[in-house]
PDB file of C-alpha atoms in Angstrom:
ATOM      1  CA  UNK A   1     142.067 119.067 -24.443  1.00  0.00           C
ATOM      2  CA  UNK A   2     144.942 117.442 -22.130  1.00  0.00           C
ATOM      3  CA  UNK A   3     147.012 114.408 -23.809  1.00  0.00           C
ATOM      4  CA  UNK A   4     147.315 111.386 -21.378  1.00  0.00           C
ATOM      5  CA  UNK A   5     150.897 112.200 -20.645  1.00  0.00           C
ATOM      6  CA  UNK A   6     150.080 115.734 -19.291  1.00  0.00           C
ATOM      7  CA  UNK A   7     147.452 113.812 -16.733  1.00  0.00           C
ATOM      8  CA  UNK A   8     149.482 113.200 -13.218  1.00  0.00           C
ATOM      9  CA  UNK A   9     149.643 109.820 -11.945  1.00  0.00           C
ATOM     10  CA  UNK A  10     147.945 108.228  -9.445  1.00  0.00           C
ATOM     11  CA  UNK A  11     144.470 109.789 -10.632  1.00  0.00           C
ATOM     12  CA  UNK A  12     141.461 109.106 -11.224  1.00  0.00           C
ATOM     13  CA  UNK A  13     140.396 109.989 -14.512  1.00  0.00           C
ATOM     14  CA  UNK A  14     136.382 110.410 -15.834  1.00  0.00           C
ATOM     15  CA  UNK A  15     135.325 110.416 -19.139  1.00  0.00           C
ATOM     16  CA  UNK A  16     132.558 113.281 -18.574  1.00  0.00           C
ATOM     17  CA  UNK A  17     131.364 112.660 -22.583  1.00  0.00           C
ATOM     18  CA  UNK A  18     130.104 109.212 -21.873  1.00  0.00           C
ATOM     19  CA  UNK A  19     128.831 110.213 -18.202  1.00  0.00           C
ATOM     20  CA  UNK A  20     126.361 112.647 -19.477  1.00  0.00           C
ATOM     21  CA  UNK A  21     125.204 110.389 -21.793  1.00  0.00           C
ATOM     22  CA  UNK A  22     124.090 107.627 -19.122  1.00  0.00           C
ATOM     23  CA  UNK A  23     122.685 110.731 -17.467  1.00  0.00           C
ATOM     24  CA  UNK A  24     120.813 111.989 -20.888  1.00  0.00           C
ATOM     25  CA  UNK A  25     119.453 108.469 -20.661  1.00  0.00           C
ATOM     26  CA  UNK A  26     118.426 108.321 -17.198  1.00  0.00           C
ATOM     27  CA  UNK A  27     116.851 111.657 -16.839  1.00  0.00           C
ATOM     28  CA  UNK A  28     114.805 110.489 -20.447  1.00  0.00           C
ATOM     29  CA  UNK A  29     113.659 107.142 -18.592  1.00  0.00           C
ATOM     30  CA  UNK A  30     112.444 109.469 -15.591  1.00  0.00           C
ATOM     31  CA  UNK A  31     110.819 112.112 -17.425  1.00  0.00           C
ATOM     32  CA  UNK A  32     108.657 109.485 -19.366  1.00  0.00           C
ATOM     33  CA  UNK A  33     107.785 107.237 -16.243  1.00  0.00           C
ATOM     34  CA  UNK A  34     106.994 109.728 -13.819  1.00  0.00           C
ATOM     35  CA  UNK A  35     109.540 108.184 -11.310  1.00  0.00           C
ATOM     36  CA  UNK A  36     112.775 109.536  -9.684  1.00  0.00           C
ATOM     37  CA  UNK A  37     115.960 108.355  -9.874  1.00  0.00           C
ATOM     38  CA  UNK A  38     118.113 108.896  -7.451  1.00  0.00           C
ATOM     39  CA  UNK A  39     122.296 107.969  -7.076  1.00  0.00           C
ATOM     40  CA  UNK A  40     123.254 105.316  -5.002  1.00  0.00           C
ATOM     41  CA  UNK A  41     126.598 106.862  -3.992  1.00  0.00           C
ATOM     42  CA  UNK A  42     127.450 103.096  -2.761  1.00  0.00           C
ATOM     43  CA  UNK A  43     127.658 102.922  -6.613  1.00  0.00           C
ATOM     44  CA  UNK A  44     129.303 105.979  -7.398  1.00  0.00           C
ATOM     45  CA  UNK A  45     130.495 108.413  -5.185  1.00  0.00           C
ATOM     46  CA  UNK A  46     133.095 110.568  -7.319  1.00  0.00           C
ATOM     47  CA  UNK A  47     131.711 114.081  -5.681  1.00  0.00           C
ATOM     48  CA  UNK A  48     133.326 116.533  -8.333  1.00  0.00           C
ATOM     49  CA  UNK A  49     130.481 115.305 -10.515  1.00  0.00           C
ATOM     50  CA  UNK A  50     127.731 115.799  -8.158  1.00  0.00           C
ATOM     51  CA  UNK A  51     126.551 119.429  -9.533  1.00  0.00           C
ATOM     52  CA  UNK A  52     126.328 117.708 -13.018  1.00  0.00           C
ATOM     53  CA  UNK A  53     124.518 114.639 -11.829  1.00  0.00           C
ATOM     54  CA  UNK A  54     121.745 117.176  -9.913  1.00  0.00           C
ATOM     55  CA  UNK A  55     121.223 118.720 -13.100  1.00  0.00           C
ATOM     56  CA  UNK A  56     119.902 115.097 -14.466  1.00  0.00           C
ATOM     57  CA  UNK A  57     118.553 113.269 -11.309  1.00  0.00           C
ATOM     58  CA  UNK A  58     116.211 113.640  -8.538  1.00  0.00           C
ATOM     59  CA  UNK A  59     118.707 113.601  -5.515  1.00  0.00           C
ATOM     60  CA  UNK A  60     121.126 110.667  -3.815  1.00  0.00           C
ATOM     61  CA  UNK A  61     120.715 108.159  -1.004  1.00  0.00           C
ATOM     62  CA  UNK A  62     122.983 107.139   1.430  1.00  0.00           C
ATOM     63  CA  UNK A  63     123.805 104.174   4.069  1.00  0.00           C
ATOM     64  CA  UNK A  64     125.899 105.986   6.825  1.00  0.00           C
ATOM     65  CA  UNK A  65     126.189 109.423   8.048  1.00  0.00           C
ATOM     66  CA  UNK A  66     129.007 110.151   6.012  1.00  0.00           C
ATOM     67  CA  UNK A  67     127.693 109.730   2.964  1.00  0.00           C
ATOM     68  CA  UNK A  68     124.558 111.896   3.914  1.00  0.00           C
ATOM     69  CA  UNK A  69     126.655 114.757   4.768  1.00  0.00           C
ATOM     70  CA  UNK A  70     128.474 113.967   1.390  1.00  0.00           C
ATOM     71  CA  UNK A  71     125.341 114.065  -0.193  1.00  0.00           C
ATOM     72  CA  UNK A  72     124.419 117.495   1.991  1.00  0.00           C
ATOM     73  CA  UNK A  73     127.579 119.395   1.374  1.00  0.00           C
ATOM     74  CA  UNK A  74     128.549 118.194  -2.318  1.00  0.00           C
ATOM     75  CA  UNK A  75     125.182 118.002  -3.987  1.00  0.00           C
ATOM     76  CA  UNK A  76     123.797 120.412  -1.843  1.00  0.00           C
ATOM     77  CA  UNK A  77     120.440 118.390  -1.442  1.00  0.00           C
ATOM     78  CA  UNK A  78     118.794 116.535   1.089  1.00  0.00           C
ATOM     79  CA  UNK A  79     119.375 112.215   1.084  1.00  0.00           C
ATOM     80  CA  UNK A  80     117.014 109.221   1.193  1.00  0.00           C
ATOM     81  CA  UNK A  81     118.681 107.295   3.566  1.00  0.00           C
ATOM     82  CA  UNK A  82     118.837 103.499   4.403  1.00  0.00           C
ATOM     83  CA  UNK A  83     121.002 101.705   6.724  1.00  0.00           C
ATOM     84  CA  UNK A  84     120.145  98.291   8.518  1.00  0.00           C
ATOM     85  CA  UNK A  85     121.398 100.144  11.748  1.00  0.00           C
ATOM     86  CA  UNK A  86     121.596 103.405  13.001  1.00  0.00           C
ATOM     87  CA  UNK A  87     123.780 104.568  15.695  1.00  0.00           C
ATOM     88  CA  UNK A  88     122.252 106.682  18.444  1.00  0.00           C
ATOM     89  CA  UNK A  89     125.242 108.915  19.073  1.00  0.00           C
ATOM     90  CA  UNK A  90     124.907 109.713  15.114  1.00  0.00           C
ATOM     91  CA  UNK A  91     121.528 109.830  14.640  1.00  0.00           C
ATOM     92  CA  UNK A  92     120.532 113.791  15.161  1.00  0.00           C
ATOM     93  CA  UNK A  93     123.247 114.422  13.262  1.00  0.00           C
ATOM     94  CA  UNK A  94     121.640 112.321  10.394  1.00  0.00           C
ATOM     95  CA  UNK A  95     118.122 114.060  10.543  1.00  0.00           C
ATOM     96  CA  UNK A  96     120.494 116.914   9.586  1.00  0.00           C
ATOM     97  CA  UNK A  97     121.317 116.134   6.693  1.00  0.00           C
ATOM     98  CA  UNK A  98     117.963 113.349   5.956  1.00  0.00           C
ATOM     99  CA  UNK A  99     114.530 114.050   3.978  1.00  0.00           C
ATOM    100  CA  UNK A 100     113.585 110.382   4.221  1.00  0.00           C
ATOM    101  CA  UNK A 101     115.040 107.972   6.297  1.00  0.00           C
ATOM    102  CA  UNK A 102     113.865 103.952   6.175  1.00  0.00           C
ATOM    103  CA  UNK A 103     113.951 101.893   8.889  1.00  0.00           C
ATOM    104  CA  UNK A 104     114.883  98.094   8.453  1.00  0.00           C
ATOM    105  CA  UNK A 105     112.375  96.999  10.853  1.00  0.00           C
ATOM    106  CA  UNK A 106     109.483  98.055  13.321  1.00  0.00           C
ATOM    107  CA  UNK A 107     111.713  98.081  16.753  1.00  0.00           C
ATOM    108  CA  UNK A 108     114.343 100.119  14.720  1.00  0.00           C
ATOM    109  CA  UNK A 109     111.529 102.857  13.996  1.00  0.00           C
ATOM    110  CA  UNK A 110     110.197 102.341  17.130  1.00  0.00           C
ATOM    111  CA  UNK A 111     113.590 103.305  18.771  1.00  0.00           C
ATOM    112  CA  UNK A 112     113.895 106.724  16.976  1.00  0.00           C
ATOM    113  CA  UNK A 113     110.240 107.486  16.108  1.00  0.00           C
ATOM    114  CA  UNK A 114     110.212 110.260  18.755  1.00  0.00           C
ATOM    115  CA  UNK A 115     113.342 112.047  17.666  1.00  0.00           C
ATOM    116  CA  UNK A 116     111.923 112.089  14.171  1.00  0.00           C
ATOM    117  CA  UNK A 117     108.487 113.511  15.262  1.00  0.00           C
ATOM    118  CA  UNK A 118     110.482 115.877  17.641  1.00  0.00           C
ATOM    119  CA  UNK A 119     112.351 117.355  14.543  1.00  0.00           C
ATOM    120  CA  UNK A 120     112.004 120.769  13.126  1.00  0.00           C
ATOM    121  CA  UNK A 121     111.649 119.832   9.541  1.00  0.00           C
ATOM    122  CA  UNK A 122     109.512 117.044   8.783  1.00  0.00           C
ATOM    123  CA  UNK A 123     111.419 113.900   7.567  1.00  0.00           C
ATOM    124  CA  UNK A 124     109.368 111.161   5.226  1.00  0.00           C
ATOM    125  CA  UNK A 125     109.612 107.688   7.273  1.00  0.00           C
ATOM    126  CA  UNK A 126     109.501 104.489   5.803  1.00  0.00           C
ATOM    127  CA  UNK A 127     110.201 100.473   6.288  1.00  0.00           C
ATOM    128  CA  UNK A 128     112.067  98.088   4.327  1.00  0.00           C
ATOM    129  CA  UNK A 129     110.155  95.428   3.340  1.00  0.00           C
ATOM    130  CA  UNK A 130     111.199  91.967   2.145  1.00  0.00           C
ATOM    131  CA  UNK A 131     108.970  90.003  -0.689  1.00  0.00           C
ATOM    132  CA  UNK A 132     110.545  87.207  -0.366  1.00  0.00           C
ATOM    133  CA  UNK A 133     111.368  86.741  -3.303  1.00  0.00           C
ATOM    134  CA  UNK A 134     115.191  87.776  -5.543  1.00  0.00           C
ATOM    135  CA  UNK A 135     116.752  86.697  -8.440  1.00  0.00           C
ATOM    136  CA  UNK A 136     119.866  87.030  -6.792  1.00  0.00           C
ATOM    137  CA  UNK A 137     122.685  83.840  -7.563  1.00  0.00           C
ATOM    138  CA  UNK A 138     124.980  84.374  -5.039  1.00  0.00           C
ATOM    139  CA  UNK A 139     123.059  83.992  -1.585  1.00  0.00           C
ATOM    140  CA  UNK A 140     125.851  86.002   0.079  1.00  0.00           C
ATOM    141  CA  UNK A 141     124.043  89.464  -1.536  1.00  0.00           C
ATOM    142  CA  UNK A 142     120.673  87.420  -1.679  1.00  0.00           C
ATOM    143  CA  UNK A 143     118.347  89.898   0.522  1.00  0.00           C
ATOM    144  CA  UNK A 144     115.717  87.082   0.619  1.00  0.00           C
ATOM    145  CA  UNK A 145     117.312  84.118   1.557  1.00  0.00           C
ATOM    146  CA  UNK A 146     115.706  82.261   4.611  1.00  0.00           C
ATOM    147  CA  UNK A 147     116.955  83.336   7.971  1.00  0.00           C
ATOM    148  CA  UNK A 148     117.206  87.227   6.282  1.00  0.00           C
ATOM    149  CA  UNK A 149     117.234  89.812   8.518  1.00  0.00           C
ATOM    150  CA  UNK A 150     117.255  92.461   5.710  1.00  0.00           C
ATOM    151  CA  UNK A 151     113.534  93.841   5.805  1.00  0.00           C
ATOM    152  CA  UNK A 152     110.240  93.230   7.128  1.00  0.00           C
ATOM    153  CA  UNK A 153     108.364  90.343   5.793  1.00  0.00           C
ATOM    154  CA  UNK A 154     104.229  90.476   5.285  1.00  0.00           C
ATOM    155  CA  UNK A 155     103.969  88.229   8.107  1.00  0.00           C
ATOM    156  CA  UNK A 156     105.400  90.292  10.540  1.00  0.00           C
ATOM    157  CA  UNK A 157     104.075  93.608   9.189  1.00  0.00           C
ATOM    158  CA  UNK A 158     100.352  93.219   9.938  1.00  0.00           C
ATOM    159  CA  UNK A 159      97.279  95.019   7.850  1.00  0.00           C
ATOM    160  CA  UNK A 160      97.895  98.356   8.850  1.00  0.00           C
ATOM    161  CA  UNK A 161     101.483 100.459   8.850  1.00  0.00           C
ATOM    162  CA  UNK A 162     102.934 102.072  12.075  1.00  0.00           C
ATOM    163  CA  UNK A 163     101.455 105.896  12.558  1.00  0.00           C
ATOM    164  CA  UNK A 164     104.091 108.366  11.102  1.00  0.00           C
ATOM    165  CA  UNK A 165     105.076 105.911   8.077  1.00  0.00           C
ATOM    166  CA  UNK A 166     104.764 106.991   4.491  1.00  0.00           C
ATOM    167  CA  UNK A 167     106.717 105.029   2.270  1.00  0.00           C
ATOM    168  CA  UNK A 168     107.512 101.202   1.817  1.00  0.00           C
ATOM    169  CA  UNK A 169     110.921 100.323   0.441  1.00  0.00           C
ATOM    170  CA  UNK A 170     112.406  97.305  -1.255  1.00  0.00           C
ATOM    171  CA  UNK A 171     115.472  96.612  -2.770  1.00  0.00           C
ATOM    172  CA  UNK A 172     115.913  93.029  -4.205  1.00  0.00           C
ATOM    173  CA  UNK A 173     117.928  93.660  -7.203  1.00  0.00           C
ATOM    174  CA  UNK A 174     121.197  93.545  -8.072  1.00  0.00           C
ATOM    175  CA  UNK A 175     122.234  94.560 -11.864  1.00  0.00           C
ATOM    176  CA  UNK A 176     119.185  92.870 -13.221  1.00  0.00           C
ATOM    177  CA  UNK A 177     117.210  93.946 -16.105  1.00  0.00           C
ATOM    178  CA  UNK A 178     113.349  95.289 -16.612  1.00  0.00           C
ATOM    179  CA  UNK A 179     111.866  92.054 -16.827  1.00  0.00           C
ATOM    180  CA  UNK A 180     113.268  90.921 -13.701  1.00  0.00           C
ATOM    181  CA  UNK A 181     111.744  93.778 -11.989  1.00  0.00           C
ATOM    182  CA  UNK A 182     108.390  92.701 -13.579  1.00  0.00           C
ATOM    183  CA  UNK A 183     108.743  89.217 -11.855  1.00  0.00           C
ATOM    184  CA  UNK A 184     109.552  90.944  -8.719  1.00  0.00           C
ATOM    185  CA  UNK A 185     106.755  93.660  -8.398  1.00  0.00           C
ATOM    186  CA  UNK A 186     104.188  90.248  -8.981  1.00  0.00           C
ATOM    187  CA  UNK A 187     105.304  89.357  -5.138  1.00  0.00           C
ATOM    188  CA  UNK A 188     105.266  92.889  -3.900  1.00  0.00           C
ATOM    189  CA  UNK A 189     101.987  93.841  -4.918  1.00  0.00           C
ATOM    190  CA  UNK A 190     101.106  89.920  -3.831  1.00  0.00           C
ATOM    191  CA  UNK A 191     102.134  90.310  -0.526  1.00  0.00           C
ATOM    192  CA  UNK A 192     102.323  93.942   0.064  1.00  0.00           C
ATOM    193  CA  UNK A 193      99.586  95.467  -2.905  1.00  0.00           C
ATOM    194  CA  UNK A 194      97.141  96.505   0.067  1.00  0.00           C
ATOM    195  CA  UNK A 195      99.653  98.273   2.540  1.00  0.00           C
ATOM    196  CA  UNK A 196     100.951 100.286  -1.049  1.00  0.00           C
ATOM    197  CA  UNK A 197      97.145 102.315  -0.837  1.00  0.00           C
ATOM    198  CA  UNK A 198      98.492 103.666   3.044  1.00  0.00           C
ATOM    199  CA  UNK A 199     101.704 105.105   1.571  1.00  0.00           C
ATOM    200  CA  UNK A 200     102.808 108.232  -0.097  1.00  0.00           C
ATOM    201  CA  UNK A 201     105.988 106.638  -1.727  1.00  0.00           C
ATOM    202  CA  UNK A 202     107.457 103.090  -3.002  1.00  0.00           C
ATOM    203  CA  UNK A 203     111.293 102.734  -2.602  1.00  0.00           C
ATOM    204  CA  UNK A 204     112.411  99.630  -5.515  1.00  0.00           C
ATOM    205  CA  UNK A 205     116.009 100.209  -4.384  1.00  0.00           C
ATOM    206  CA  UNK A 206     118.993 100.097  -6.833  1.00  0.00           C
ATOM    207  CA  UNK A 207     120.031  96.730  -8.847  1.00  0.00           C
ATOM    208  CA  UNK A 208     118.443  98.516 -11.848  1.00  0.00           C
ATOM    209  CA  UNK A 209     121.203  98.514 -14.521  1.00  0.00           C
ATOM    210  CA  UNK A 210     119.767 100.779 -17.222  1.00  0.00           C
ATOM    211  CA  UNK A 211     123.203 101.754 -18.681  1.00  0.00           C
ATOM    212  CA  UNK A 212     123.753  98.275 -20.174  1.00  0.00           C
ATOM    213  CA  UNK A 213     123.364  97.867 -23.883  1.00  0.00           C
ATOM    214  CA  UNK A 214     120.218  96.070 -24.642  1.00  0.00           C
ATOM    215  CA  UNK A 215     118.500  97.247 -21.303  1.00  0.00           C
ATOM    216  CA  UNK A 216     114.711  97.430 -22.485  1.00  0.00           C
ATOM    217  CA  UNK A 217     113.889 101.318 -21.610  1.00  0.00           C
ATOM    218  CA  UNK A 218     110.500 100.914 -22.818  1.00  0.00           C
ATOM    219  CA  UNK A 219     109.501  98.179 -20.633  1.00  0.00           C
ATOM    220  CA  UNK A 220     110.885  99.843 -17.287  1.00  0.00           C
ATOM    221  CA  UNK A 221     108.655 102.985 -18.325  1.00  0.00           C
ATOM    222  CA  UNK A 222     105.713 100.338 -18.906  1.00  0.00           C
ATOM    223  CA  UNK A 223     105.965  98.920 -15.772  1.00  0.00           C
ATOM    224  CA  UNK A 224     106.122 102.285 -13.673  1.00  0.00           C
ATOM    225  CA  UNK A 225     103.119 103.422 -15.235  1.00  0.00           C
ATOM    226  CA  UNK A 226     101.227 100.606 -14.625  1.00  0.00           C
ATOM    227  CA  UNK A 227     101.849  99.963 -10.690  1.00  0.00           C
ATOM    228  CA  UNK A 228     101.063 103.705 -10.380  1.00  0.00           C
TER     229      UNK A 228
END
């Protein structure tokens, strides 16, 4: 053990004890639902942990090519990425380090579809779409407020997905509970519960806070189970 005056200052200092423990309790809440959880590193991104957080979760996604290759290098897996823009003088470097990669609308998949079918290694494609619909107070972080331009809505989507797209993704939440994503998948499979049957995977984004005492663990599983 190290007493606090033998740790050097500035540092940051974890509490590995209580970090395992939220990852006990995640990796429990994935087993039993049959989905993956992956790290947001937008959420945490303190890389000396990665090898311990692979050992509990399904991988990491990222928002910028740094982060992928953070992801690449430090957990030595390959990241779900997102980002409401992509550079082009970036992007084959991204497919580098990329095993899915969602687009935030159909021009913006449209615009790098052929690099991503020209790949070596096939890369899962997907869209971001928008329900319409957040429990979000502050409109500032609000995804769905009117005039949005984070995600696709239903009307602009059509009945059938682009060719080469396997996964829908939607991220609406931030630090809400269970029962708030219960009110939430009600507009996605509303608006969206058709287009679901032509994909391989369903993205519902971070805003999950399942660390917080009281979280209802049970519920979350319940409602996995029952959209798949």
């Amino acid at each position: 053990s190290v007493e606090f005056n033998q740790i050097p200052s500035p540092c940051y200092v974890l509490e590995e004890r209580l970090l395992r423990k939220n990852l006990e309790l995640l990796h429990d809440v994935q087993e039993r639902s049959g989905a993956k959880i992956i790290l947001a590193l937008k959420g945490f991104s303190m890389y000396s942990t990665f090898p311990m957080v692979k050992k509990y979760l399904s991988g990491a996604t990222s928002s910028s090519l740094n982060e992928a290759r953070l992801i690449h290098e430090e957990m030595q897996t390959l990241a779900h990425v997102y980002s409401p823009a992509y550079k082009h003088k970036e992007f084959d470097e991204l497919m580098r380090y990329s095993e899915h990669i969602t687009f935030n609308s159909l021009k913006q998949y449209e615009t790098f579809k052929d690099k991503i079918q020209a790949n070596d290694r096939h890369i899962s494609c997907g869209l971001r779409i928008n329900p319409e619909y957040a429990e979000v107070e502050t409109d500032m972080y609000n995804p769905c407020i009117v005039g949005s331009r984070l995600g696709i809505t239903r009307e602009a989507l059509g009945d059938k997905l682009p060719d080469g797209i396997e996964g829908l993704h939607s991220h609406t939440m931030c630090e809400n509970d269970s029962y708030v994503l219960e009110r939430t998948l009600v507009h996605i499979e509303e608006k969206f519960g058709d287009l679901l049957h032509q994909v391989k995977w369903l993205n519902l984004g971070g805003g999950h806070l399942m660390t917080k005492e009281g979280y209802d663990h049970e519920h979350f599983i319940k409602q996995i189970k029952r959209l798949k």
